[in-house]
Amino acid sequence: MSRERDKDWDQDLYKKVDRYRLVENLEQCLQCGKCTGNCPVAAITPSYNPRQVINDILRGSPVRLLNSEEIWRCFWCANCYRLCPVDIHYPMLMMQIRYYALENGYGLKYVVPINKYAFRALDEGLTFVPGRKGIEKIKKLREGIGVDSWPEVSDKAKQEYRAIFEQTGVVDWMRALEEKTEKPLSLSYLEGKIGTRGEAC
Ligand code: SF4
Ligand code: SF4
């Protein structure tokens, strides 16, 4: 993470990030570390520390926090929330941290590369479709356990999916992200680092 400077500190950071007051008891964090101890990402990525993220939010270190790769690691399994003794909804906090980061010009390099998956979901109802060989393998496995060979997404489901994307403004947001990219980016994921064009960010 970047080191913070005195002039960057913002005591109201947590109020700005959680501007709709969606995360109860945030100021009551005990810094007990149960969230970190039970996080599957932290288990395989020692630099990722939800307790530290909350500490940064409460102390008010925006540059250190928003400029960090760490805020893009959580995948919202909610294990931390399940075990937090004061019921802090960390996944909800993380969602807001990411919005706040993007609004302030941080983190685009982590988001833009995965925009193409969102566009695919918009068109096909699935974020990821394997290649021909992968599909054949999946079909055999599914037939082996007695379910439909391939989970087709119905036209009705696709239409509903698209309507939700459009009505919630997500499509506009995705297009705006595309325009912010000066050149096409491709995603790589090596040793726990998201990179573009093979470079670790
Ligand atoms: S488990 Fe809850 S109280 Fe403990 S450090 Fe994490 S957020 Fe704070
Ligand atoms: S929601 Fe995020 S921070 Fe919490 S346990 Fe899951 S991956 Fe870790």
Coordinates of N, CA and C and ligand atoms in Angstrom, one line a residue:
M1 N 0.8 -1.2 0.0 CA 0.0 0.0 0.0 C 0.9 1.3 0.0
S2 N 0.3 2.4 -0.6 CA 1.1 3.6 -0.5 C 1.1 4.2 0.9
R3 N 2.1 4.9 1.2 CA 2.2 5.5 2.6 C 1.4 6.8 2.5
E4 N 0.7 7.1 3.6 CA -0.1 8.3 3.6 C 0.7 9.5 4.1
R5 N 0.3 10.7 3.7 CA 1.0 11.9 4.2 C 0.0 12.7 5.1
D6 N 0.5 13.5 6.0 CA -0.4 14.2 6.9 C -1.5 14.9 6.2
K7 N -1.2 15.6 5.1 CA -2.2 16.4 4.5 C -3.3 15.6 3.8
D8 N -3.0 14.3 3.6 CA -4.0 13.4 3.0 C -5.0 12.9 4.0
W9 N -4.8 13.0 5.2 CA -5.7 12.4 6.2 C -7.0 13.1 6.2
D10 N -8.1 12.2 6.4 CA -9.4 12.8 6.4 C -10.2 12.0 7.5
Q11 N -10.5 12.7 8.6 CA -11.1 12.1 9.7 C -12.6 11.7 9.4
D12 N -13.1 12.3 8.4 CA -14.5 11.9 8.0 C -14.6 10.9 6.9
L13 N -13.5 10.3 6.6 CA -13.5 9.3 5.5 C -14.6 8.3 5.6
Y14 N -14.7 7.7 6.8 CA -15.7 6.6 6.9 C -17.1 7.1 6.7
K15 N -17.4 8.4 7.0 CA -18.7 8.9 6.8 C -19.0 9.2 5.3
K16 N -17.9 9.5 4.6 CA -18.0 9.8 3.1 C -18.2 8.4 2.4
V17 N -17.4 7.4 2.8 CA -17.5 6.1 2.1 C -18.9 5.5 2.4
D18 N -19.3 5.5 3.7 CA -20.6 4.9 4.0 C -21.6 6.0 4.1
R19 N -21.8 6.7 3.0 CA -22.6 7.9 3.0 C -24.1 7.6 3.2
Y20 N -24.5 6.4 2.9 CA -26.0 6.1 3.1 C -26.2 5.3 4.5
R21 N -25.1 5.3 5.3 CA -25.2 4.6 6.6 C -25.7 3.2 6.4
L22 N -25.1 2.4 5.5 CA -25.6 1.0 5.3 C -24.8 0.1 6.2
V23 N -23.7 0.5 6.8 CA -22.9 -0.4 7.7 C -23.1 0.0 9.1
E24 N -23.8 -0.8 9.9 CA -24.0 -0.5 11.3 C -22.8 -0.8 12.1
N25 N -22.5 -0.1 13.2 CA -21.5 -0.4 14.2 C -20.1 -0.2 13.6
L26 N -19.9 0.4 12.5 CA -18.5 0.5 12.0 C -17.6 1.1 13.0
E27 N -18.0 2.2 13.7 CA -17.1 2.8 14.7 C -16.9 2.0 15.9
Q28 N -17.6 0.9 16.0 CA -17.4 0.0 17.2 C -16.5 -1.2 16.9
C29 N -15.8 -1.1 15.7 CA -14.9 -2.2 15.4 C -13.9 -2.4 16.6
L30 N -13.8 -3.6 17.0 CA -12.9 -4.0 18.1 C -11.5 -4.2 17.7
Q31 N -11.2 -4.2 16.4 CA -9.9 -4.6 15.8 C -9.5 -6.0 16.4
C32 N -10.5 -6.9 16.5 CA -10.1 -8.2 17.0 C -9.5 -9.1 16.0
G33 N -9.7 -8.8 14.7 CA -9.1 -9.6 13.6 C -9.8 -10.8 13.2
K34 N -11.0 -11.1 13.8 CA -11.7 -12.3 13.4 C -12.0 -12.3 11.9
C35 N -12.3 -11.1 11.4 CA -12.7 -11.0 10.0 C -11.5 -11.5 9.1
T36 N -10.3 -11.1 9.5 CA -9.1 -11.5 8.7 C -8.8 -12.9 9.0
G37 N -8.9 -13.4 10.2 CA -8.6 -14.8 10.5 C -9.5 -15.8 9.8
N38 N -10.7 -15.3 9.4 CA -11.7 -16.2 8.7 C -11.9 -15.9 7.3
C39 N -11.1 -15.1 6.7 CA -11.3 -14.7 5.3 C -10.5 -15.6 4.4
P40 N -11.1 -16.3 3.4 CA -10.4 -17.2 2.5 C -9.4 -16.4 1.7
V41 N -9.6 -15.2 1.3 CA -8.6 -14.4 0.5 C -7.4 -14.1 1.4
A42 N -7.6 -13.7 2.6 CA -6.4 -13.4 3.5 C -5.6 -14.7 3.8
A43 N -6.3 -15.9 3.7 CA -5.6 -17.1 4.0 C -4.5 -17.4 2.9
I44 N -4.8 -17.0 1.7 CA -3.9 -17.2 0.6 C -3.1 -16.0 0.1
T45 N -3.5 -14.8 0.6 CA -2.8 -13.6 0.3 C -2.5 -12.8 1.5
P46 N -1.4 -13.0 2.1 CA -1.0 -12.4 3.4 C -1.2 -10.9 3.5
S47 N -1.0 -10.2 2.3 CA -1.1 -8.7 2.4 C -2.6 -8.3 2.5
Y48 N -3.5 -9.1 2.3 CA -4.9 -8.7 2.4 C -5.4 -8.9 3.8
N49 N -5.9 -7.7 4.4 CA -6.3 -7.7 5.8 C -7.5 -6.8 6.0
P50 N -8.7 -7.5 6.1 CA -9.9 -6.7 6.3 C -9.9 -5.8 7.6
R51 N -9.3 -6.3 8.7 CA -9.1 -5.5 9.9 C -8.4 -4.3 9.6
Q52 N -7.3 -4.4 8.8 CA -6.5 -3.2 8.5 C -7.3 -2.2 7.6
V53 N -8.1 -2.8 6.7 CA -8.9 -1.9 5.8 C -9.8 -1.1 6.7
I54 N -10.5 -1.7 7.7 CA -11.4 -1.0 8.5 C -10.6 0.1 9.4
N55 N -9.4 -0.3 9.8 CA -8.6 0.6 10.6 C -8.3 1.9 9.7
D56 N -7.9 1.6 8.4 CA -7.6 2.8 7.5 C -8.8 3.6 7.3
I57 N -10.0 3.0 7.2 CA -11.2 3.8 7.0 C -11.5 4.7 8.2
L58 N -11.3 4.1 9.4 CA -11.7 4.9 10.6 C -10.6 5.9 11.0
R59 N -9.4 5.6 10.7 CA -8.3 6.6 10.9 C -8.3 7.7 9.9
G60 N -8.8 7.3 8.7 CA -8.9 8.3 7.6 C -7.7 8.4 6.7
S61 N -7.3 7.3 6.1 CA -6.1 7.3 5.2 C -6.6 7.0 3.8
P62 N -7.2 8.0 3.1 CA -7.8 7.7 1.8 C -6.8 7.3 0.8
V63 N -5.6 7.9 0.7 CA -4.7 7.6 -0.4 C -4.2 6.2 -0.2
R64 N -3.8 5.9 1.1 CA -3.3 4.5 1.4 C -4.3 3.5 1.0
L65 N -5.6 3.8 1.3 CA -6.7 2.8 1.1 C -7.1 2.7 -0.4
L66 N -7.4 3.9 -0.9 CA -8.1 3.9 -2.3 C -7.1 3.5 -3.4
N67 N -5.9 3.8 -3.1 CA -4.9 3.5 -4.2 C -4.4 2.1 -4.1
S68 N -4.9 1.4 -3.2 CA -4.4 0.0 -2.9 C -5.1 -1.1 -3.8
E69 N -4.3 -2.0 -4.1 CA -4.8 -3.2 -4.8 C -5.6 -4.0 -3.9
E70 N -5.4 -3.9 -2.6 CA -6.1 -4.8 -1.7 C -7.6 -4.7 -1.7
I71 N -8.1 -3.5 -2.0 CA -9.6 -3.3 -1.9 C -10.3 -4.0 -3.1
W72 N -9.5 -4.6 -4.0 CA -10.1 -5.3 -5.1 C -10.1 -6.8 -4.9
R73 N -9.7 -7.3 -3.8 CA -9.5 -8.7 -3.6 C -10.7 -9.4 -3.1
C74 N -11.5 -8.7 -2.2 CA -12.7 -9.4 -1.6 C -13.7 -9.9 -2.7
F75 N -14.2 -11.1 -2.4 CA -15.2 -11.6 -3.4 C -16.6 -11.8 -2.7
W76 N -16.8 -11.2 -1.6 CA -18.1 -11.1 -1.0 C -18.7 -12.4 -0.5
C77 N -17.9 -13.3 0.0 CA -18.4 -14.5 0.6 C -19.1 -14.3 1.9
A78 N -18.8 -13.2 2.6 CA -19.5 -12.7 3.8 C -19.1 -13.6 5.0
N79 N -18.0 -14.3 5.0 CA -17.6 -15.1 6.1 C -17.2 -14.2 7.3
C80 N -16.6 -13.0 6.9 CA -16.2 -12.0 7.9 C -17.4 -11.5 8.7
Y81 N -18.4 -11.2 7.9 CA -19.6 -10.6 8.5 C -20.3 -11.7 9.4
R82 N -20.3 -12.9 9.0 CA -20.9 -14.0 9.8 C -20.3 -14.1 11.2
L83 N -19.0 -13.8 11.3 CA -18.3 -14.1 12.5 C -18.0 -12.8 13.3
C84 N -18.3 -11.6 12.8 CA -17.9 -10.4 13.5 C -18.7 -10.2 14.8
P85 N -18.0 -10.0 15.9 CA -18.8 -9.9 17.2 C -19.7 -8.7 17.3
V86 N -19.4 -7.7 16.4 CA -20.3 -6.5 16.5 C -21.1 -6.3 15.2
D87 N -21.2 -7.4 14.4 CA -22.0 -7.4 13.2 C -21.7 -6.3 12.2
I88 N -20.4 -6.0 12.0 CA -20.1 -5.1 10.9 C -20.2 -5.8 9.6
H89 N -21.0 -5.2 8.7 CA -21.2 -5.8 7.4 C -20.1 -5.4 6.4
Y90 N -19.0 -6.1 6.6 CA -17.8 -5.7 5.8 C -18.0 -5.8 4.3
P91 N -18.7 -6.8 3.8 CA -18.9 -6.9 2.3 C -19.6 -5.6 1.8
M92 N -20.6 -5.1 2.6 CA -21.3 -3.9 2.2 C -20.4 -2.7 2.2
L93 N -19.5 -2.7 3.2 CA -18.5 -1.6 3.3 C -17.6 -1.7 2.1
M94 N -17.2 -2.9 1.7 CA -16.2 -3.0 0.6 C -16.8 -2.5 -0.7
M95 N -18.1 -2.9 -0.9 CA -18.8 -2.4 -2.1 C -18.7 -0.9 -2.2
Q96 N -19.0 -0.2 -1.1 CA -19.0 1.3 -1.0 C -17.6 1.8 -1.2
I97 N -16.6 1.1 -0.6 CA -15.2 1.6 -0.8 C -14.8 1.6 -2.3
R98 N -15.3 0.5 -3.0 CA -14.9 0.5 -4.4 C -15.6 1.6 -5.2
Y99 N -16.9 1.8 -4.9 CA -17.5 2.9 -5.6 C -16.8 4.2 -5.3
Y100 N -16.5 4.4 -4.1 CA -15.8 5.7 -3.7 C -14.5 5.8 -4.3
A101 N -13.7 4.7 -4.4 CA -12.4 4.7 -5.1 C -12.6 5.1 -6.6
L102 N -13.6 4.5 -7.3 CA -13.8 4.8 -8.7 C -14.2 6.3 -8.9
E103 N -15.1 6.7 -8.0 CA -15.5 8.1 -8.1 C -14.4 9.1 -7.9
N104 N -13.3 8.7 -7.2 CA -12.2 9.6 -7.0 C -11.0 9.3 -7.8
G105 N -11.2 8.5 -8.9 CA -10.1 8.3 -9.9 C -9.2 7.2 -9.5
Y106 N -9.5 6.3 -8.6 CA -8.6 5.2 -8.2 C -9.3 3.9 -8.7
G107 N -8.4 2.9 -9.0 CA -8.9 1.6 -9.3 C -9.4 1.2 -10.6
L108 N -9.4 2.2 -11.6 CA -9.9 1.9 -12.9 C -9.2 0.7 -13.6
K109 N -7.9 0.7 -13.3 CA -7.1 -0.4 -13.9 C -7.5 -1.8 -13.5
Y110 N -8.2 -1.9 -12.3 CA -8.6 -3.2 -11.9 C -10.0 -3.5 -12.4
V111 N -10.8 -2.5 -12.8 CA -12.2 -2.7 -13.1 C -12.3 -2.8 -14.6
V112 N -11.7 -2.0 -15.4 CA -11.9 -1.9 -16.8 C -11.6 -3.3 -17.5
P113 N -10.6 -4.0 -17.1 CA -10.3 -5.3 -17.8 C -11.5 -6.3 -17.6
I114 N -12.3 -6.2 -16.5 CA -13.3 -7.2 -16.4 C -14.7 -6.7 -16.9
N115 N -14.7 -5.5 -17.5 CA -15.9 -4.9 -18.0 C -16.4 -5.8 -19.1
K116 N -15.5 -6.5 -19.9 CA -16.0 -7.3 -21.0 C -16.8 -8.5 -20.5
Y117 N -16.6 -8.9 -19.3 CA -17.4 -10.0 -18.8 C -18.8 -9.5 -18.5
A118 N -18.9 -8.3 -18.0 CA -20.2 -7.7 -17.7 C -21.0 -7.5 -19.1
F119 N -20.3 -7.1 -20.1 CA -20.9 -6.9 -21.4 C -21.4 -8.3 -21.9
R120 N -20.6 -9.3 -21.7 CA -21.1 -10.7 -22.1 C -22.3 -11.1 -21.3
A121 N -22.3 -10.8 -20.0 CA -23.5 -11.1 -19.2 C -24.7 -10.3 -19.8
L122 N -24.5 -9.1 -20.2 CA -25.6 -8.3 -20.8 C -26.2 -9.0 -22.1
D123 N -25.3 -9.5 -22.9 CA -25.7 -10.1 -24.2 C -26.2 -11.5 -24.0
E124 N -25.5 -12.3 -23.2 CA -25.7 -13.7 -23.2 C -26.3 -14.3 -21.9
G125 N -26.3 -13.4 -20.9 CA -26.9 -13.9 -19.6 C -25.8 -14.7 -18.8
L126 N -24.6 -14.8 -19.3 CA -23.5 -15.5 -18.6 C -22.3 -14.6 -18.6
T127 N -21.5 -14.6 -17.6 CA -20.3 -13.8 -17.6 C -19.2 -14.5 -18.3
F128 N -19.2 -15.9 -18.3 CA -18.1 -16.6 -18.8 C -18.7 -17.9 -19.5
V129 N -18.2 -18.1 -20.7 CA -18.6 -19.4 -21.4 C -17.3 -20.1 -21.8
P130 N -17.1 -21.3 -21.4 CA -15.9 -22.0 -21.8 C -15.8 -22.3 -23.3
G131 N -14.6 -22.7 -23.8 CA -14.5 -23.1 -25.2 C -15.2 -24.4 -25.5
R132 N -15.1 -24.8 -26.8 CA -15.8 -26.0 -27.2 C -15.5 -27.3 -26.4
K133 N -14.2 -27.5 -26.1 CA -13.7 -28.6 -25.4 C -14.2 -28.6 -23.9
G134 N -14.2 -27.4 -23.4 CA -14.7 -27.2 -22.0 C -16.2 -27.5 -21.9
I135 N -16.9 -27.0 -22.9 CA -18.4 -27.3 -22.9 C -18.7 -28.8 -23.0
E136 N -17.9 -29.5 -23.8 CA -18.1 -30.9 -24.0 C -17.9 -31.6 -22.6
K137 N -16.8 -31.2 -22.0 CA -16.4 -31.8 -20.7 C -17.5 -31.6 -19.6
I138 N -18.0 -30.3 -19.6 CA -19.1 -30.0 -18.6 C -20.3 -30.8 -18.9
K139 N -20.6 -30.9 -20.2 CA -21.9 -31.7 -20.6 C -21.8 -33.1 -20.1
K140 N -20.6 -33.7 -20.3 CA -20.5 -35.1 -19.8 C -20.6 -35.2 -18.3
L141 N -20.0 -34.3 -17.6 CA -20.1 -34.3 -16.1 C -21.5 -34.1 -15.7
R142 N -22.2 -33.2 -16.3 CA -23.6 -32.9 -15.9 C -24.5 -34.1 -16.3
E143 N -24.3 -34.7 -17.4 CA -25.1 -35.9 -17.8 C -24.8 -37.0 -16.8
G144 N -23.6 -37.1 -16.3 CA -23.2 -38.2 -15.3 C -23.9 -38.0 -14.0
I145 N -24.3 -36.8 -13.6 CA -25.1 -36.7 -12.4 C -26.6 -36.5 -12.6
G146 N -27.0 -36.7 -13.9 CA -28.4 -36.8 -14.2 C -29.1 -35.4 -14.3
V147 N -28.4 -34.3 -14.7 CA -29.1 -33.1 -14.9 C -29.0 -32.7 -16.4
D148 N -29.7 -31.6 -16.8 CA -29.6 -31.2 -18.2 C -28.2 -31.0 -18.7
S149 N -27.9 -31.4 -19.9 CA -26.5 -31.4 -20.3 C -25.9 -30.0 -20.4
W150 N -26.7 -29.0 -20.7 CA -26.1 -27.6 -20.7 C -27.2 -26.7 -20.2
P151 N -26.8 -25.8 -19.2 CA -27.8 -24.9 -18.6 C -28.1 -23.7 -19.6
E152 N -29.0 -23.9 -20.5 CA -29.3 -22.8 -21.5 C -29.9 -21.6 -20.7
V153 N -29.6 -20.4 -21.1 CA -30.3 -19.2 -20.5 C -31.4 -18.9 -21.4
S154 N -32.6 -18.9 -20.9 CA -33.8 -18.7 -21.8 C -33.8 -17.2 -22.3
D155 N -34.5 -17.0 -23.4 CA -34.6 -15.6 -23.9 C -35.3 -14.7 -22.9
K156 N -36.3 -15.3 -22.2 CA -37.0 -14.5 -21.2 C -36.0 -14.0 -20.1
A157 N -35.2 -14.9 -19.6 CA -34.2 -14.6 -18.6 C -33.2 -13.5 -19.1
K158 N -32.8 -13.7 -20.3 CA -31.9 -12.7 -20.9 C -32.5 -11.3 -21.0
Q159 N -33.8 -11.3 -21.4 CA -34.5 -10.0 -21.4 C -34.6 -9.3 -20.1
E160 N -34.9 -10.2 -19.1 CA -35.1 -9.6 -17.7 C -33.7 -9.1 -17.2
Y161 N -32.7 -9.9 -17.5 CA -31.3 -9.5 -17.1 C -31.0 -8.1 -17.7
R162 N -31.2 -8.0 -19.0 CA -30.9 -6.8 -19.7 C -31.7 -5.6 -19.2
A163 N -33.0 -5.9 -18.9 CA -33.8 -4.8 -18.3 C -33.3 -4.3 -17.0
I164 N -32.8 -5.2 -16.2 CA -32.2 -4.8 -14.9 C -31.0 -4.0 -15.1
F165 N -30.1 -4.4 -16.0 CA -28.9 -3.7 -16.3 C -29.2 -2.3 -16.7
E166 N -30.2 -2.2 -17.6 CA -30.5 -0.9 -18.2 C -31.2 0.0 -17.2
Q167 N -32.1 -0.5 -16.5 CA -32.9 0.3 -15.6 C -32.1 0.8 -14.3
T168 N -31.1 0.0 -14.0 CA -30.3 0.4 -12.8 C -29.1 1.3 -13.2
G169 N -29.0 1.6 -14.5 CA -28.0 2.5 -15.0 C -26.6 1.8 -15.2
V170 N -26.6 0.5 -15.0 CA -25.3 -0.2 -15.1 C -24.7 -0.2 -16.5
V171 N -25.6 -0.2 -17.5 CA -25.1 -0.2 -18.9 C -24.4 1.1 -19.2
D172 N -25.0 2.2 -18.7 CA -24.3 3.5 -18.9 C -23.0 3.6 -18.2
W173 N -23.0 3.0 -17.0 CA -21.8 3.0 -16.2 C -20.7 2.2 -16.9
M174 N -21.1 1.1 -17.5 CA -20.1 0.2 -18.1 C -19.5 0.9 -19.4
R175 N -20.4 1.6 -20.1 CA -19.9 2.4 -21.3 C -19.0 3.5 -20.9
A176 N -19.3 4.2 -19.8 CA -18.5 5.3 -19.3 C -17.1 4.7 -19.0
L177 N -17.1 3.5 -18.4 CA -15.8 2.9 -18.1 C -15.0 2.7 -19.3
E178 N -15.6 2.2 -20.4 CA -14.9 1.9 -21.6 C -14.3 3.1 -22.2
E179 N -15.0 4.2 -22.1 CA -14.5 5.5 -22.7 C -13.3 6.0 -21.9
K180 N -13.1 5.6 -20.6 CA -12.0 6.1 -19.8 C -10.7 5.3 -20.2
T181 N -10.9 4.3 -20.9 CA -9.7 3.5 -21.3 C -9.1 4.0 -22.5
E182 N -7.8 4.4 -22.4 CA -7.2 5.0 -23.6 C -6.8 3.9 -24.6
K183 N -6.5 2.7 -24.1 CA -6.2 1.6 -25.0 C -6.8 0.3 -24.4
P184 N -7.0 -0.7 -25.3 CA -7.6 -1.9 -24.8 C -6.8 -2.6 -23.8
L185 N -7.4 -3.2 -22.8 CA -6.6 -3.8 -21.7 C -7.0 -5.3 -21.7
S186 N -6.1 -6.2 -21.4 CA -6.4 -7.6 -21.2 C -6.1 -8.0 -19.8
L187 N -6.8 -8.9 -19.3 CA -6.7 -9.3 -17.9 C -5.8 -10.5 -17.7
S188 N -4.9 -10.4 -16.8 CA -4.2 -11.6 -16.4 C -4.2 -11.7 -14.9
Y189 N -4.1 -12.9 -14.4 CA -4.2 -13.1 -12.9 C -3.1 -14.0 -12.5
L190 N -2.0 -13.4 -12.1 CA -0.8 -14.2 -11.8 C -0.4 -14.0 -10.3
E191 N -0.2 -15.1 -9.6 CA 0.3 -15.1 -8.3 C -0.5 -14.1 -7.4
G192 N -1.8 -14.1 -7.6 CA -2.6 -13.2 -6.7 C -2.6 -11.8 -7.2
K193 N -2.0 -11.4 -8.3 CA -2.0 -10.0 -8.7 C -2.8 -9.9 -10.0
I194 N -3.7 -8.9 -10.0 CA -4.4 -8.6 -11.2 C -3.5 -7.7 -12.1
G195 N -3.3 -8.1 -13.3 CA -2.4 -7.3 -14.2 C -3.0 -7.0 -15.5
T196 N -2.5 -6.0 -16.2 CA -2.9 -5.7 -17.6 C -1.8 -5.9 -18.5
R197 N -2.1 -6.6 -19.6 CA -1.1 -7.0 -20.6 C 0.1 -7.6 -20.0
G198 N -0.2 -8.5 -19.0 CA 0.9 -9.3 -18.4 C 1.7 -8.6 -17.3
E199 N 1.4 -7.3 -17.1 CA 2.2 -6.6 -16.1 C 1.5 -6.6 -14.8
A200 N 2.2 -6.9 -13.6 CA 1.5 -6.7 -12.3 C 1.3 -5.2 -12.1
C201 N 0.1 -4.9 -11.6 CA -0.2 -3.5 -11.4 C 0.4 -3.0 -10.0
Ligands
SF4_1 S1 -14.3 -9.1 13.2 FE1 -15.6 -7.2 13.3 S2 -14.9 -6.2 15.2 FE2 -13.3 -7.8 14.7 S3 -11.8 -6.6 13.5 FE3 -13.2 -7.5 12.0 S4 -14.8 -5.9 11.7 FE4 -13.7 -5.3 13.6
SF4_2 S1 -16.5 -11.1 2.2 FE1 -14.5 -10.5 1.5 S2 -13.3 -9.9 3.3 FE2 -15.1 -11.0 4.0 S3 -14.4 -13.1 4.3 FE3 -15.2 -13.0 2.2 S4 -13.5 -12.4 0.8 FE4 -12.9 -12.1 2.9

